[in-house]
Structure formats: C-alpha cells, structure tokens
Coordinates of C-alpha atoms (C1' of nucleotides) in Angstrom, one line a residue:
Chain A
M1124 CA 0.1 0.0 0.0
C1125 CA 2.4 2.8 1.2
C1126 CA 6.1 1.9 1.3
T1127 CA 7.8 4.8 -0.7
M1128 CA 7.2 7.4 1.7
S1129 CA 8.1 5.5 5.0
A1130 CA 11.6 5.7 6.1
P1131 CA 12.9 3.3 8.9
K1132 CA 12.3 6.0 11.6
I1133 CA 8.7 6.5 11.6
L1134 CA 8.3 7.3 15.2
D1135 CA 9.7 10.7 15.4
L1136 CA 6.8 12.9 15.1
G1137 CA 5.4 14.4 18.1
S1138 CA 2.1 12.9 17.9
L1139 CA 3.5 9.5 17.4
K1140 CA 5.6 9.4 20.5
K1141 CA 3.1 7.8 22.8
A1142 CA 4.2 4.3 23.2
C1143 CA 3.0 1.0 24.6
K1144 CA 3.9 1.9 28.0
T1145 CA 1.6 4.9 28.2
C1146 CA -1.2 3.3 26.4
G1147 CA -4.0 2.5 28.4
L1148 CA -4.6 -0.7 26.3
H1149 CA -1.3 -2.3 27.3
D1150 CA -2.9 -4.9 29.4
L1151 CA -5.0 -6.0 26.6
C1152 CA -2.6 -6.0 23.9
I1153 CA 0.9 -7.4 23.0
P1154 CA 2.8 -5.7 25.8
L1155 CA 1.2 -7.9 28.3
G1156 CA 3.5 -10.2 30.2
I1157 CA 6.9 -8.9 29.0
S1158 CA 9.4 -6.8 31.0
D1159 CA 10.1 -3.2 30.8
E1160 CA 13.3 -3.6 29.1
E1161 CA 11.8 -6.0 26.5
L1162 CA 8.9 -3.5 25.9
N1163 CA 11.5 -1.0 25.0
L1164 CA 12.6 -3.2 22.0
L1165 CA 9.1 -3.8 21.0
E1166 CA 8.1 -0.1 21.1
Q1167 CA 11.0 0.4 18.6
I1168 CA 9.7 -1.7 15.9
I1169 CA 6.0 -0.4 16.4
S1170 CA 4.7 2.6 14.5
R1171 CA 1.8 4.7 14.3
R1172 CA 0.0 5.4 10.9
R1173 CA -2.0 8.3 10.1
P1174 CA -5.5 7.7 11.5
L1175 CA -7.9 6.0 9.0
Q1176 CA -10.9 7.9 8.0
R1177 CA -14.3 6.1 8.1
K1178 CA -14.6 3.6 5.2
E1179 CA -10.9 3.8 4.6
H1180 CA -9.2 0.4 4.1
L1181 CA -6.3 -0.9 6.3
Y1182 CA -5.8 -3.7 3.9
R1183 CA -7.6 -5.6 1.1
P1184 CA -7.8 -9.2 0.2
G1185 CA -4.7 -10.3 -1.5
D1186 CA -2.5 -7.6 -0.1
R1187 CA 0.8 -9.0 1.2
L1188 CA 1.4 -9.3 4.7
H1189 CA 3.4 -6.7 5.8
A1190 CA 2.5 -5.9 9.4
L1191 CA 0.2 -6.9 12.0
Y1192 CA -2.1 -4.1 13.3
A1193 CA -3.4 -3.2 16.7
V1194 CA -6.5 -1.0 17.0
R1195 CA -5.8 2.0 19.3
S1196 CA -9.1 3.8 19.1
G1197 CA -12.1 3.3 16.8
T1198 CA -13.2 0.2 15.3
V1199 CA -12.4 -1.9 12.2
K1200 CA -14.5 -4.3 10.3
T1201 CA -12.9 -7.2 8.6
Y1202 CA -14.7 -9.1 5.8
T1203 CA -14.1 -11.3 3.0
L1204 CA -15.7 -11.7 -0.4
T1205 CA -17.4 -14.9 -1.4
D1206 CA -17.0 -16.5 -4.8
D1207 CA -20.0 -14.5 -6.0
G1208 CA -18.7 -11.1 -4.8
Q1209 CA -20.9 -10.9 -1.7
E1210 CA -19.5 -9.4 1.4
Q1211 CA -19.1 -11.5 4.6
V1212 CA -18.1 -9.7 7.8
T1213 CA -16.0 -11.8 9.9
G1214 CA -15.3 -9.5 12.8
F1215 CA -15.5 -6.0 14.4
H1216 CA -12.3 -5.0 16.2
L1217 CA -12.2 -2.7 19.0
P1218 CA -9.3 -0.9 20.8
G1219 CA -6.3 -3.2 21.9
E1220 CA -7.3 -6.1 19.6
L1221 CA -4.8 -7.4 17.1
L1222 CA -5.5 -7.7 13.4
G1223 CA -4.1 -9.8 10.5
L1224 CA -3.2 -12.9 12.3
D1225 CA -5.2 -14.9 9.6
A1226 CA -2.7 -13.6 7.0
I1227 CA 0.5 -15.2 8.5
S1228 CA -0.1 -18.7 6.9
D1229 CA -0.1 -17.6 3.3
G1230 CA 1.9 -14.2 3.7
A1231 CA -1.1 -12.5 2.2
H1232 CA -4.3 -11.0 3.7
P1233 CA -7.3 -13.4 2.9
C1234 CA -9.8 -10.6 4.0
A1235 CA -10.2 -6.9 4.0
A1236 CA -10.1 -4.5 7.0
R1237 CA -11.7 -1.3 6.8
A1238 CA -12.5 1.5 9.6
L1239 CA -16.0 2.1 10.6
E1240 CA -15.2 5.3 12.1
T1241 CA -12.0 7.6 12.6
T1242 CA -9.4 4.8 13.6
S1243 CA -6.1 5.1 15.2
I1244 CA -3.8 2.2 14.4
C1245 CA -0.5 0.7 15.6
E1246 CA 1.5 -1.1 12.9
I1247 CA 3.9 -3.8 13.8
P1248 CA 6.2 -5.1 11.0
F1249 CA 5.7 -8.9 11.1
D1250 CA 9.1 -10.0 10.3
R1251 CA 10.5 -7.7 12.8
L1252 CA 8.0 -9.1 15.3
Q1253 CA 8.9 -12.6 14.5
E1254 CA 12.6 -12.0 14.9
L1255 CA 11.9 -10.1 18.2
S1256 CA 9.8 -13.0 19.5
S1257 CA 12.7 -15.6 18.9
R1258 CA 14.6 -13.4 21.5
I1259 CA 12.1 -12.6 23.8
P1260 CA 10.3 -15.8 25.1
G1261 CA 7.6 -13.9 26.9
L1262 CA 6.9 -12.1 23.7
Q1263 CA 6.7 -15.3 21.7
H1264 CA 4.3 -16.9 24.3
Q1265 CA 2.1 -13.8 24.3
L1266 CA 1.6 -14.0 20.6
F1267 CA 0.9 -17.8 20.9
R1268 CA -1.6 -16.8 23.4
M1269 CA -3.3 -14.1 21.4
M1270 CA -3.5 -16.4 18.4
S1271 CA -5.0 -19.3 20.5
R1272 CA -7.5 -16.8 22.0
E1273 CA -8.8 -15.9 18.4
I1274 CA -9.0 -19.8 17.9
Q1275 CA -11.0 -20.1 20.9
T1276 CA -13.3 -17.0 20.1
D1277 CA -13.9 -18.2 16.6
E1278 CA -15.0 -21.7 18.0
H1279 CA -17.2 -20.0 20.3
F1280 CA -18.8 -18.0 17.4
M1281 CA -19.1 -21.2 15.4
M1282 CA -21.4 -22.4 18.2
L1283 CA -23.3 -19.3 18.2
L1284 CA -24.1 -19.5 14.4
G1285 CA -24.5 -23.4 14.4
K1286 CA -26.7 -23.7 17.3
K1287 CA -28.3 -20.5 18.5
S1288 CA -31.6 -18.7 17.4
S1289 CA -31.6 -15.2 15.9
E1290 CA -32.5 -13.8 19.4
A1291 CA -29.8 -15.6 21.2
R1292 CA -27.3 -14.3 18.6
M1293 CA -28.3 -10.7 19.0
A1294 CA -28.3 -10.9 22.7
S1295 CA -24.7 -12.5 22.5
F1296 CA -23.7 -9.9 20.2
L1297 CA -24.8 -7.1 22.4
L1298 CA -23.5 -8.6 25.5
G1299 CA -20.3 -9.2 23.9
L1300 CA -19.8 -5.7 22.8
S1301 CA -20.7 -4.5 26.1
N1302 CA -18.2 -6.6 27.7
R1303 CA -15.4 -5.8 25.4
L1304 CA -16.0 -2.1 25.6
G1305 CA -16.2 -2.2 29.4
A1306 CA -12.8 -3.9 29.5
R1307 CA -11.6 -1.0 27.6
G1308 CA -12.8 1.6 30.2
F1309 CA -16.1 2.4 28.4
S1310 CA -19.8 2.1 29.6
R1311 CA -21.0 -1.2 29.7
N1312 CA -24.6 0.0 29.7
E1313 CA -24.5 2.7 27.1
F1314 CA -22.6 2.6 23.7
N1315 CA -22.8 3.4 20.1
L1316 CA -22.9 0.9 17.4
T1317 CA -20.5 1.9 14.9
M1318 CA -21.5 -0.7 12.4
S1319 CA -24.6 -0.5 10.2
R1320 CA -27.6 -2.8 10.8
N1321 CA -26.5 -4.4 7.7
D1322 CA -23.2 -5.2 8.9
I1323 CA -24.6 -6.9 12.2
A1324 CA -27.0 -8.9 10.1
N1325 CA -24.2 -9.9 7.9
Y1326 CA -22.0 -10.9 10.7
L1327 CA -24.5 -12.9 12.6
G1328 CA -25.9 -14.7 9.7
L1329 CA -29.2 -13.1 9.6
A1330 CA -31.2 -11.0 7.4
V1331 CA -31.1 -7.1 7.9
E1332 CA -34.9 -7.2 8.4
T1333 CA -34.7 -9.8 11.1
V1334 CA -32.0 -7.6 13.0
S1335 CA -34.2 -4.7 12.9
R1336 CA -37.1 -6.7 14.2
L1337 CA -35.0 -8.0 17.1
F1338 CA -34.1 -4.5 18.2
T1339 CA -37.8 -3.6 18.4
R1340 CA -38.6 -6.7 20.1
F1341 CA -35.8 -6.4 22.7
Q1342 CA -36.9 -2.8 23.3
S1343 CA -40.6 -3.9 23.6
A1344 CA -39.3 -6.5 26.1
G1345 CA -37.5 -3.9 28.3
L1346 CA -34.2 -5.3 27.7
V1347 CA -32.6 -2.4 25.8
R1348 CA -33.5 0.8 24.5
V1349 CA -32.3 1.5 21.0
E1350 CA -32.0 5.0 19.5
R1351 CA -30.7 4.8 16.2
K1352 CA -27.2 3.9 16.8
L1353 CA -27.2 4.2 20.4
I1354 CA -27.9 1.2 22.7
M1355 CA -28.6 1.2 26.3
I1356 CA -28.9 -1.9 28.0
D1357 CA -31.5 -1.9 30.7
D1358 CA -31.7 -5.7 31.7
F1359 CA -28.5 -7.6 31.5
D1360 CA -30.0 -10.7 33.3
G1361 CA -32.7 -10.6 30.8
L1362 CA -30.2 -10.5 28.0
L1363 CA -28.2 -13.1 29.3
K1364 CA -31.2 -15.6 29.7
V1365 CA -32.1 -14.7 26.0
S1366 CA -28.4 -15.4 24.9
G1367 CA -28.4 -18.7 26.7
T1368 CA -30.0 -21.9 26.1
H1369 CA -33.5 -20.4 26.5
T1370 CA -34.9 -20.7 22.9
V1371 CA -38.2 -18.7 23.3
E1372 CA -40.4 -17.1 25.8
D1373 CA -39.4 -14.2 27.8
V1374 CA -38.8 -12.0 24.9
V1375 CA -41.2 -13.2 22.2
T1376 CA -44.0 -13.3 24.6
A1377 CA -43.4 -10.0 26.0
R1378 CA -44.3 -8.8 22.5
D1379 CA -47.1 -11.3 21.8
T1380 CA -48.9 -10.5 25.0
A1381 CA -48.6 -6.8 24.4
S1382 CA -50.3 -7.0 21.0
Chain B
M539 CA 23.1 -25.0 20.4
C540 CA 23.6 -26.2 24.0
C541 CA 21.3 -28.9 24.0
T542 CA 23.3 -31.9 25.0
M543 CA 21.0 -32.2 28.0
S544 CA 20.1 -35.4 29.4
A545 CA 17.8 -36.0 26.2
P546 CA 14.9 -37.5 28.0
K547 CA 14.6 -40.6 25.7
I548 CA 10.9 -41.3 25.3
L549 CA 11.2 -42.9 22.0
D550 CA 13.0 -46.1 22.7
L551 CA 10.3 -48.5 22.7
G552 CA 10.1 -50.5 19.3
S553 CA 6.8 -49.5 18.4
L554 CA 7.7 -45.8 18.9
K555 CA 10.6 -45.6 17.0
K556 CA 9.3 -44.0 13.9
A557 CA 9.9 -40.3 13.9
C558 CA 9.0 -37.4 11.9
K559 CA 11.5 -38.0 9.3
T560 CA 9.9 -41.2 8.2
C561 CA 6.4 -40.3 8.8
G562 CA 4.5 -39.7 5.5
L563 CA 2.6 -36.7 7.1
H564 CA 5.7 -34.6 7.5
D565 CA 4.8 -32.0 4.9
L566 CA 1.3 -31.5 6.5
C567 CA 2.6 -31.5 10.1
I568 CA 5.2 -29.4 12.1
P569 CA 8.3 -30.4 10.6
L570 CA 7.4 -28.5 7.4
G571 CA 10.1 -26.0 6.6
I572 CA 12.7 -26.8 9.1
S573 CA 16.2 -28.2 8.6
D574 CA 17.2 -31.9 9.1
E575 CA 19.3 -30.9 12.1
E576 CA 16.5 -28.9 13.7
L577 CA 14.1 -31.8 12.9
N578 CA 16.3 -34.0 15.1
L579 CA 15.8 -31.5 18.0
L580 CA 12.2 -31.5 17.6
E581 CA 12.0 -35.4 17.2
Q582 CA 13.6 -35.6 20.7
I583 CA 10.6 -33.9 22.6
I584 CA 8.0 -35.7 20.5
S585 CA 6.7 -38.9 21.9
R586 CA 4.0 -41.3 20.9
R587 CA 1.4 -42.5 23.1
R588 CA -0.5 -45.8 23.3
P589 CA -3.1 -45.6 20.5
L590 CA -6.5 -44.4 21.5
Q591 CA -9.4 -46.7 21.2
R592 CA -12.5 -45.6 19.7
K593 CA -14.6 -43.2 22.1
E594 CA -11.5 -42.8 24.2
H595 CA -10.7 -39.2 25.2
L596 CA -7.5 -37.4 24.5
Y597 CA -8.3 -34.8 26.9
R598 CA -11.4 -33.2 28.3
P599 CA -12.6 -29.7 28.9
G600 CA -10.8 -28.2 31.8
D601 CA -7.7 -30.5 31.5
R602 CA -4.4 -28.6 31.9
L603 CA -2.5 -28.0 28.5
H604 CA 0.2 -30.3 28.9
A605 CA 1.0 -30.9 25.2
L606 CA -0.2 -30.5 21.7
Y607 CA -1.2 -33.5 19.8
A608 CA -0.7 -34.4 16.2
V609 CA -3.0 -37.0 14.6
R610 CA -0.9 -39.9 13.1
S611 CA -3.7 -42.0 11.9
G612 CA -7.2 -42.2 12.7
T613 CA -9.8 -39.5 13.4
V614 CA -10.4 -37.3 16.4
K615 CA -13.5 -35.3 17.2
T616 CA -13.3 -32.2 19.3
Y617 CA -16.2 -30.8 21.0
T618 CA -17.2 -28.4 23.8
L619 CA -20.1 -28.6 26.1
T620 CA -22.7 -25.8 26.1
D621 CA -24.1 -24.2 29.2
D622 CA -27.0 -26.8 29.2
G623 CA -24.8 -29.7 28.8
Q624 CA -25.3 -30.2 25.2
E625 CA -22.4 -31.2 22.9
Q626 CA -21.3 -28.9 20.1
V627 CA -18.9 -30.5 17.7
T628 CA -16.1 -28.1 16.9
G629 CA -14.0 -30.3 14.3
F630 CA -12.9 -33.4 12.9
H631 CA -9.2 -34.0 12.8
L632 CA -7.4 -36.1 10.3
P633 CA -3.8 -37.4 10.1
G634 CA -1.2 -34.6 10.2
E635 CA -3.5 -32.1 11.9
L636 CA -2.6 -30.4 15.1
L637 CA -4.8 -30.4 18.2
G638 CA -4.9 -28.2 21.3
L639 CA -3.9 -24.8 19.8
D640 CA -7.0 -23.3 21.3
A641 CA -5.7 -24.3 24.8
I642 CA -2.6 -22.2 24.9
S643 CA -4.1 -18.9 25.8
D644 CA -5.7 -20.2 29.1
G645 CA -3.4 -23.0 29.8
A646 CA -6.2 -25.4 29.8
H647 CA -8.3 -27.2 27.2
P648 CA -11.5 -25.4 26.3
C649 CA -13.0 -28.5 24.6
A650 CA -12.7 -32.2 24.5
A651 CA -11.1 -34.4 22.1
R652 CA -11.8 -38.0 21.5
A653 CA -11.0 -40.8 19.0
L654 CA -13.8 -41.7 16.6
E655 CA -11.8 -44.7 15.7
T656 CA -8.5 -46.4 16.7
T657 CA -6.1 -43.7 16.7
S658 CA -2.5 -43.0 16.8
I659 CA -1.2 -39.8 18.3
C660 CA 2.0 -37.7 18.5
E661 CA 2.5 -36.0 21.8
I662 CA 4.5 -32.6 21.8
P663 CA 5.1 -31.2 25.3
F664 CA 4.2 -27.6 24.9
D665 CA 6.7 -26.0 27.1
R666 CA 9.5 -27.7 25.4
L667 CA 7.9 -26.9 22.0
Q668 CA 7.9 -23.3 23.0
E669 CA 11.5 -23.2 24.2
L670 CA 12.6 -25.0 21.1
S671 CA 10.7 -22.3 19.0
S672 CA 12.7 -19.5 20.5
R673 CA 15.9 -21.3 19.3
I674 CA 14.6 -22.5 15.8
P675 CA 13.0 -19.4 14.0
G676 CA 11.8 -21.8 11.3
L677 CA 9.9 -23.8 13.9
Q678 CA 8.4 -20.8 15.5
H679 CA 7.4 -19.4 12.1
Q680 CA 5.8 -22.9 11.2
L681 CA 3.7 -22.7 14.6
F682 CA 2.6 -19.1 13.9
R683 CA 1.6 -20.5 10.4
M684 CA -0.4 -23.3 11.6
M685 CA -2.1 -21.4 14.1
S686 CA -3.0 -18.6 11.5
R687 CA -4.2 -21.4 9.2
E688 CA -6.6 -22.4 11.8
I689 CA -7.9 -19.1 12.3
Q690 CA -8.3 -18.7 8.6
T691 CA -10.1 -22.1 8.4
D692 CA -12.4 -21.0 11.2
E693 CA -13.3 -17.9 9.4
H694 CA -14.2 -19.8 6.4
F695 CA -16.3 -22.1 8.3
M696 CA -18.0 -19.2 9.9
M697 CA -19.2 -18.3 6.5
L698 CA -20.5 -21.8 5.8
L699 CA -22.5 -21.5 9.0
G700 CA -23.7 -18.0 8.4
K701 CA -24.4 -17.9 5.0
K702 CA -25.0 -21.4 3.4
S703 CA -28.0 -23.5 3.1
S704 CA -28.2 -27.0 4.3
E705 CA -27.3 -28.5 1.0
A706 CA -24.2 -26.2 0.5
R707 CA -22.9 -27.1 3.9
M708 CA -23.2 -30.8 3.3
A709 CA -21.5 -30.5 0.0
S710 CA -18.7 -28.4 1.4
F711 CA -18.3 -30.9 4.1
L712 CA -17.9 -33.8 1.7
L713 CA -15.7 -32.0 -0.4
G714 CA -13.7 -30.9 2.2
L715 CA -13.1 -34.1 3.6
S716 CA -12.4 -35.6 0.1
N717 CA -9.7 -33.0 -0.3
R718 CA -8.0 -33.5 3.1
L719 CA -8.0 -37.4 2.8
G720 CA -6.6 -37.0 -0.8
A721 CA -3.7 -34.7 0.5
R722 CA -3.1 -37.5 2.9
G723 CA -2.7 -40.1 0.2
F724 CA -6.2 -41.4 0.5
S725 CA -8.7 -41.8 -2.2
R726 CA -10.7 -38.8 -2.9
N727 CA -13.6 -40.6 -4.5
E728 CA -14.3 -43.2 -1.8
F729 CA -13.9 -42.8 1.8
N730 CA -15.6 -43.9 5.1
L731 CA -17.3 -41.5 7.4
T732 CA -15.8 -42.1 10.8
M733 CA -18.5 -40.0 12.5
S734 CA -22.1 -40.5 13.1
R735 CA -24.8 -38.7 11.3
N736 CA -25.3 -36.9 14.6
D737 CA -21.9 -35.7 14.7
I738 CA -22.1 -34.4 11.3
A739 CA -25.4 -32.8 11.8
N740 CA -24.1 -31.2 15.0
Y741 CA -21.0 -29.9 13.4
L742 CA -22.8 -28.4 10.5
G743 CA -25.5 -26.8 12.6
L744 CA -28.4 -29.0 11.2
A745 CA -30.7 -31.5 12.5
V746 CA -29.8 -35.2 12.1
E747 CA -33.0 -35.8 9.9
T748 CA -31.7 -33.0 7.7
V749 CA -28.5 -34.6 7.1
S750 CA -30.1 -38.0 6.5
R751 CA -32.5 -36.4 3.9
L752 CA -29.5 -34.8 2.3
F753 CA -27.7 -38.0 1.8
T754 CA -30.5 -39.4 -0.1
R755 CA -31.2 -36.3 -1.8
F756 CA -27.5 -36.1 -3.1
Q757 CA -27.7 -39.8 -3.9
S758 CA -30.9 -39.3 -6.0
A759 CA -29.1 -36.6 -7.9
G760 CA -26.2 -38.8 -8.9
L761 CA -23.8 -36.8 -6.8
V762 CA -22.6 -39.4 -4.5
R763 CA -23.6 -43.0 -3.5
V764 CA -23.9 -43.6 0.2
E765 CA -23.7 -47.1 1.8
R766 CA -24.0 -46.5 5.3
K767 CA -20.5 -45.1 6.4
L768 CA -19.0 -45.4 2.9
I769 CA -19.2 -42.3 0.7
M770 CA -18.5 -42.6 -3.1
I771 CA -18.4 -39.2 -4.8
D772 CA -19.5 -39.6 -8.4
D773 CA -19.9 -35.9 -9.5
F774 CA -17.5 -33.5 -8.0
D775 CA -18.5 -30.7 -10.4
G776 CA -22.0 -31.1 -9.2
L777 CA -21.0 -31.2 -5.5
L778 CA -19.1 -28.1 -6.3
K779 CA -21.9 -26.3 -7.7
V780 CA -24.2 -27.2 -4.8
S781 CA -21.5 -26.1 -2.4
G782 CA -21.2 -22.7 -4.1
T783 CA -23.5 -19.9 -4.3
H784 CA -26.2 -22.1 -6.1
T785 CA -29.0 -22.0 -3.5
V786 CA -31.3 -24.8 -5.1
E787 CA -32.0 -26.3 -8.4
D788 CA -29.7 -28.9 -9.4
V789 CA -30.2 -31.2 -6.6
V790 CA -33.6 -30.4 -5.3
T791 CA -35.4 -30.4 -8.8
A792 CA -33.6 -33.8 -9.4
R793 CA -35.6 -35.4 -6.7
D794 CA -38.8 -33.3 -7.3
T795 CA -39.0 -34.3 -10.9
A796 CA -38.5 -37.8 -10.1
S797 CA -41.6 -37.9 -7.9
Chain C
dC592 C1' -35.4 20.8 -0.2
dG593 C1' -34.7 16.5 -2.2
dC594 C1' -31.9 12.5 -3.1
dG595 C1' -29.9 8.4 -1.5
dA596 C1' -28.5 5.3 2.1
dC597 C1' -30.2 3.1 5.8
dC598 C1' -33.8 1.5 8.6
dT599 C1' -38.4 -0.3 9.7
dT600 C1' -42.5 -2.9 9.3
dG601 C1' -45.9 -6.3 7.1
dA602 C1' -47.3 -10.3 4.4
dA603 C1' -46.1 -14.5 2.2
dA604 C1' -42.9 -18.0 1.0
dA605 C1' -39.1 -21.2 2.1
dC606 C1' -36.2 -23.7 4.6
dT607 C1' -35.2 -26.5 8.4
dA608 C1' -36.5 -28.4 12.9
dT609 C1' -39.3 -31.0 15.4
dC610 C1' -42.4 -34.8 16.3
dA611 C1' -43.6 -39.4 15.6
dA612 C1' -42.7 -43.9 13.8
dA613 C1' -40.6 -47.6 11.2
dT614 C1' -36.3 -50.0 10.0
dA615 C1' -31.5 -51.0 10.5
dA616 C1' -27.4 -51.8 12.8
dT617 C1' -24.8 -52.9 17.2
dG618 C1' -23.9 -54.5 21.5
dT619 C1' -24.7 -57.5 25.5
dG620 C1' -25.8 -61.2 28.6
dG621 C1' -27.2 -65.6 28.8
Chain D
dC1244 C1' -24.3 -68.0 19.0
dC1245 C1' -28.9 -66.3 19.5
dA1246 C1' -32.4 -63.1 21.6
dC1247 C1' -33.0 -58.8 23.4
dA1248 C1' -32.1 -54.1 24.5
dT1249 C1' -30.1 -50.2 22.8
dT1250 C1' -28.6 -47.1 19.6
dA1251 C1' -28.3 -45.1 14.9
dT1252 C1' -30.6 -44.1 10.6
dT1253 C1' -34.2 -43.1 7.5
dT1254 C1' -38.8 -41.5 6.3
dG1255 C1' -43.3 -38.8 6.5
dA1256 C1' -46.1 -35.2 8.4
dT1257 C1' -46.3 -30.8 10.7
dA1258 C1' -44.9 -26.7 12.8
dG1259 C1' -41.9 -22.6 13.5
dT1260 C1' -38.3 -19.5 12.6
dT1261 C1' -36.3 -16.8 9.4
dT1262 C1' -35.9 -15.0 4.8
dT1263 C1' -37.5 -12.7 0.9
dC1264 C1' -40.4 -9.4 -1.3
dA1265 C1' -42.6 -5.1 -1.1
dA1266 C1' -43.3 -0.6 0.7
dG1267 C1' -43.1 3.1 3.6
dG1268 C1' -40.2 6.0 6.8
dT1269 C1' -36.2 8.3 8.6
dC1270 C1' -32.0 10.5 8.6
dG1271 C1' -27.9 13.0 6.8
dC1272 C1' -25.8 15.6 3.4
dG1273 C1' -25.2 18.3 -1.0

DNA sequence: CGCGACCTTGAAAACTATCAAATAATGTGG
DNA sequence: CCACATTATTTGATAGTTTTCAAGGTCGCG
C-alpha cells in the first residue's frame, strides 16, 4: 500500500511519541507479560499510522502481509468476499485487538479490513516482530496466546452460528460488545453501534430485517433501549437469559402478550 | 546449540521408533520447513502414546494444557459442552493435523477431544516446544503459520454456517473431507465417514434428520452414492456447484422431478 | 429541499427443525 | 451363537423461524 514514503524512522513525529508503556490498552494488547526492557525493544519496531478515516481500508484481500495491526481507538471491520462477490463480515475489532493474524499462513491477507469510524492504528512489521519473538520468550508466548485466544473465540462463535436462534445471537452480540467495551474503560450500559444494521446482520448470519425486528422486540421486552445507533442496556440478566439456552419465551411473549 | 542435555529418551520402545522424518505426514505437520538438524531436536521432544481406542478421550474440557497433539492415523473429534450440557462438535481432525492450539491462551483445554476410531497420536510437550521455537526461528514461524491457518479455516467455516444452505454445507463438508483425505494419500472418491450422522449434523449446525435427507437427496441426484458409512463421490463438479452460491435447483429438482 | 442510504414494518414463502414412527445396525448377556 | 435391548439411521407429516419481497419511513448531506 504505502511503502515509498516511509523511512525506517517513523516514530519521530510528536503525535506518534506515545508508546505502549503509556497506552491504556497495554494490558489487553501485545505488551502483556513482558518486561520493561523488552517492551522498549518492542516499542522500537511499532509505529503509528495516520489515522484511518471512516470507510478507509487498512488492507484488502490479497495484500501481502506486511505488518500486524493493533487498534488503538475506533473500530475496524474485517470481511471477505464470497465467490459471487458478496461481502461476509468476519469481525468487528475494538481498541487493543490485533488484526491480521489470519494472513500469516499465506503471507497475504485473506480478508479486508476497513475503518467504521475514524480509527487510530499501531503497525507492527511482522518480520521484525517474529525476529523479536525469537529473542523474547515472553513475547513469543504472548503471541501464541493471542492467536490461541482468537481460535477459541472463533470456536465459540461457530457455536453461536450453528446452534443459536436469532434472538440468542443478537443478545450474545450485544453482551459481547458491552463486555469488550467495558474492559476498555467505556460504559457497559450505553454505547454506540459503529456498524450498520446490515453489518450486524451479515456478521450474525441473519437478514437485515431480522436484526431490525430483534431490536424492536428487545426494546418492547424492556431489555434495551435503542435510539438509532445508541444502545442502552437495561436488563443484563434478561439479555443473558435470552443469549443462553432459552430458545423462546421471555422476549417473544413479551411482545405477543402486548399485542 | 547447548542442547546436549540429558535428552529424555521417550522414543526407545520399538513401536515408537518411527519419527517425523519417516512419517508420511511430515509435509502436512510441524516439520514442514525446518532443517534436518533442527528436525532431530524436534523429534527428541515428541513422543507417541499408546493408540487411543474408539470413544477414548485424548483430553477433556478443563484439563491442563500439557502438550499439543498431532494425529498420526485415525480421526479425532473435538467438541465443547454448552451451558446446558449439550455437545457442540467443533471439528474432525485427520492425520497430520494439530490439536490443542485453542488451549494455549488459558493453559487449559476449552474443549474435549476423543477418538472416533482407533487413533495414533504424537504428543508434543508444549513448554518444550515453545522453548525450542525460540531457538529455531523456522519452527516458530511454522507454528505461527499453523495457528494462522486454523484461524483462517475457522473464518471460512463461519461463513459456511452464517451464509450457506443445508445443501451447500453438506456439499462443502464432503468436498472438504475428500480434499483433506486426498492430500494424505487416501482416495478422494471413496472414503468412510468415521463420524456418526449425529456428529455431522451437530458440526454443520443441522438436525440429524436433515443430514439423512441430504444424503438421500444427493444420491438421487447422482452426486454421490452412500452405503451406510461409505461415501463414493460420483460428481465433483455437481457437488462443487451445490456447495457454491447456488442455493437450489440442481439437486432439489432432481428429486422433485423424479416424484 | 430533495436525493440516496439506511432502517423499519408487514405479509407471504421457503427452509429447516421437530415430532412420531418404522427400520436397520450394534452390542450385551445368557 | 442367539435373543433382546439399545442405539443409529431413515422417512413422513407438521410446525416454526427466518428469509424474501414489497413498501413506507427516517436521517444526513449536498
């Protein structure tokens, strides 16, 4: 994408000085579990890019793997294109999360990543990271752990898609976002959906119309309030119940009895 | 290389002598892309276990991560238990495939693994593997690649579950098995399903009855012949078409017009 | 102000699950 | 080795959930 303009030293601009050590996300991101000294080495290879604007791509399918990316602020959506050109959303990535791990095996990105809002990114050249990992066992271990975590998350999500009703998927999605945002210091009760209904539907394997209906249904049931992009969670236990095994009842009846 | 340590010989039993070098799977498994000398080091930490009998567990949810496992022959099914105790099949693992990568992040297995038939396994103590990876960059890279590949595969599977019809899932499943078996030197046209219809259904997010019907439907359409556990693929192109975007037609009509 | 993208809502259709039952395999104990 | 109990698979009929199609509504932006 952009290689001509970037000299080895990319860290010297004032706005880019802030490093892992001062990053509020450092206990969610790579630095976790490596010593201060080692962190210095890591910081030297990490650079910041100009923030991405909404709808701007971080990488596209087929792009060579040049670096891994960590979201610093904002949201990134990853997606692939199916054989017939349709979009398939594979994930939404919040601050502290690492992007591009799926590109390592082929050396090229199998999917696209693009910003859902203005987004700030840390760039970690992969070859240098790998080199450093050989020298810093803690770093290697942390990378293994992060990849393992992603595999685990994917397995969990596969269960969601394979076994759960539309209601349960939606509830899980909202609770998941709430948790992840909470872990990053944002409110767990009230947040903005940076993605469109279409993206949510696509991600959850549902039709847009279904997602829309679920929002109204959840709202009628008193689980959440929805105001366009803004979500306010009013009943965590209720959502949990819906997200769990419970196939029906609670939410559905709340609407049916009302009508 | 300061590794003349007391080389814990675990390989000295006659039946266990065969090592990676002589393993027909070595270009599908960990050894891929590391030198002969390095391979010796790797072989020293790998041991073979007594073969698993059908239905025997390799590990269970919550078991501490002690080692990664590579399937040498046979098939292993991995599955988790949902909150309400139901089984959720997360994968079927053929010779040359690595098991347990999802346990690294927590240090404990989030899922269970058990043999679907008599199965031979290589055991790779994880801490030693990690240690070795620090010293052998090629090994580290290969591990990154294998984990990345799994993430990629999972993403692909998520698309299957989220976007594809029951027919497409089934066709993809059969083609996928065929390919993987073929890559391991088995026939691509004719193979045994080592898993039950129930397992297939569970894995694909379908009801058992649906799986059963799909088999008969595929057979009526001349795509495959099914004899209990034995599958013979007669029309790869047809299956491919069904597995792709094509939502209906070919297969369904083949049956409908017949009646 | 009006256009276009996004979202919501309703009605009908489609797909798949569920329920029920028959048949076929497998395993077990005598 | 057989008879019985058990489990797995198939098939049919019915019901439910979710999609699709169609249309109206809302928001943001030029």
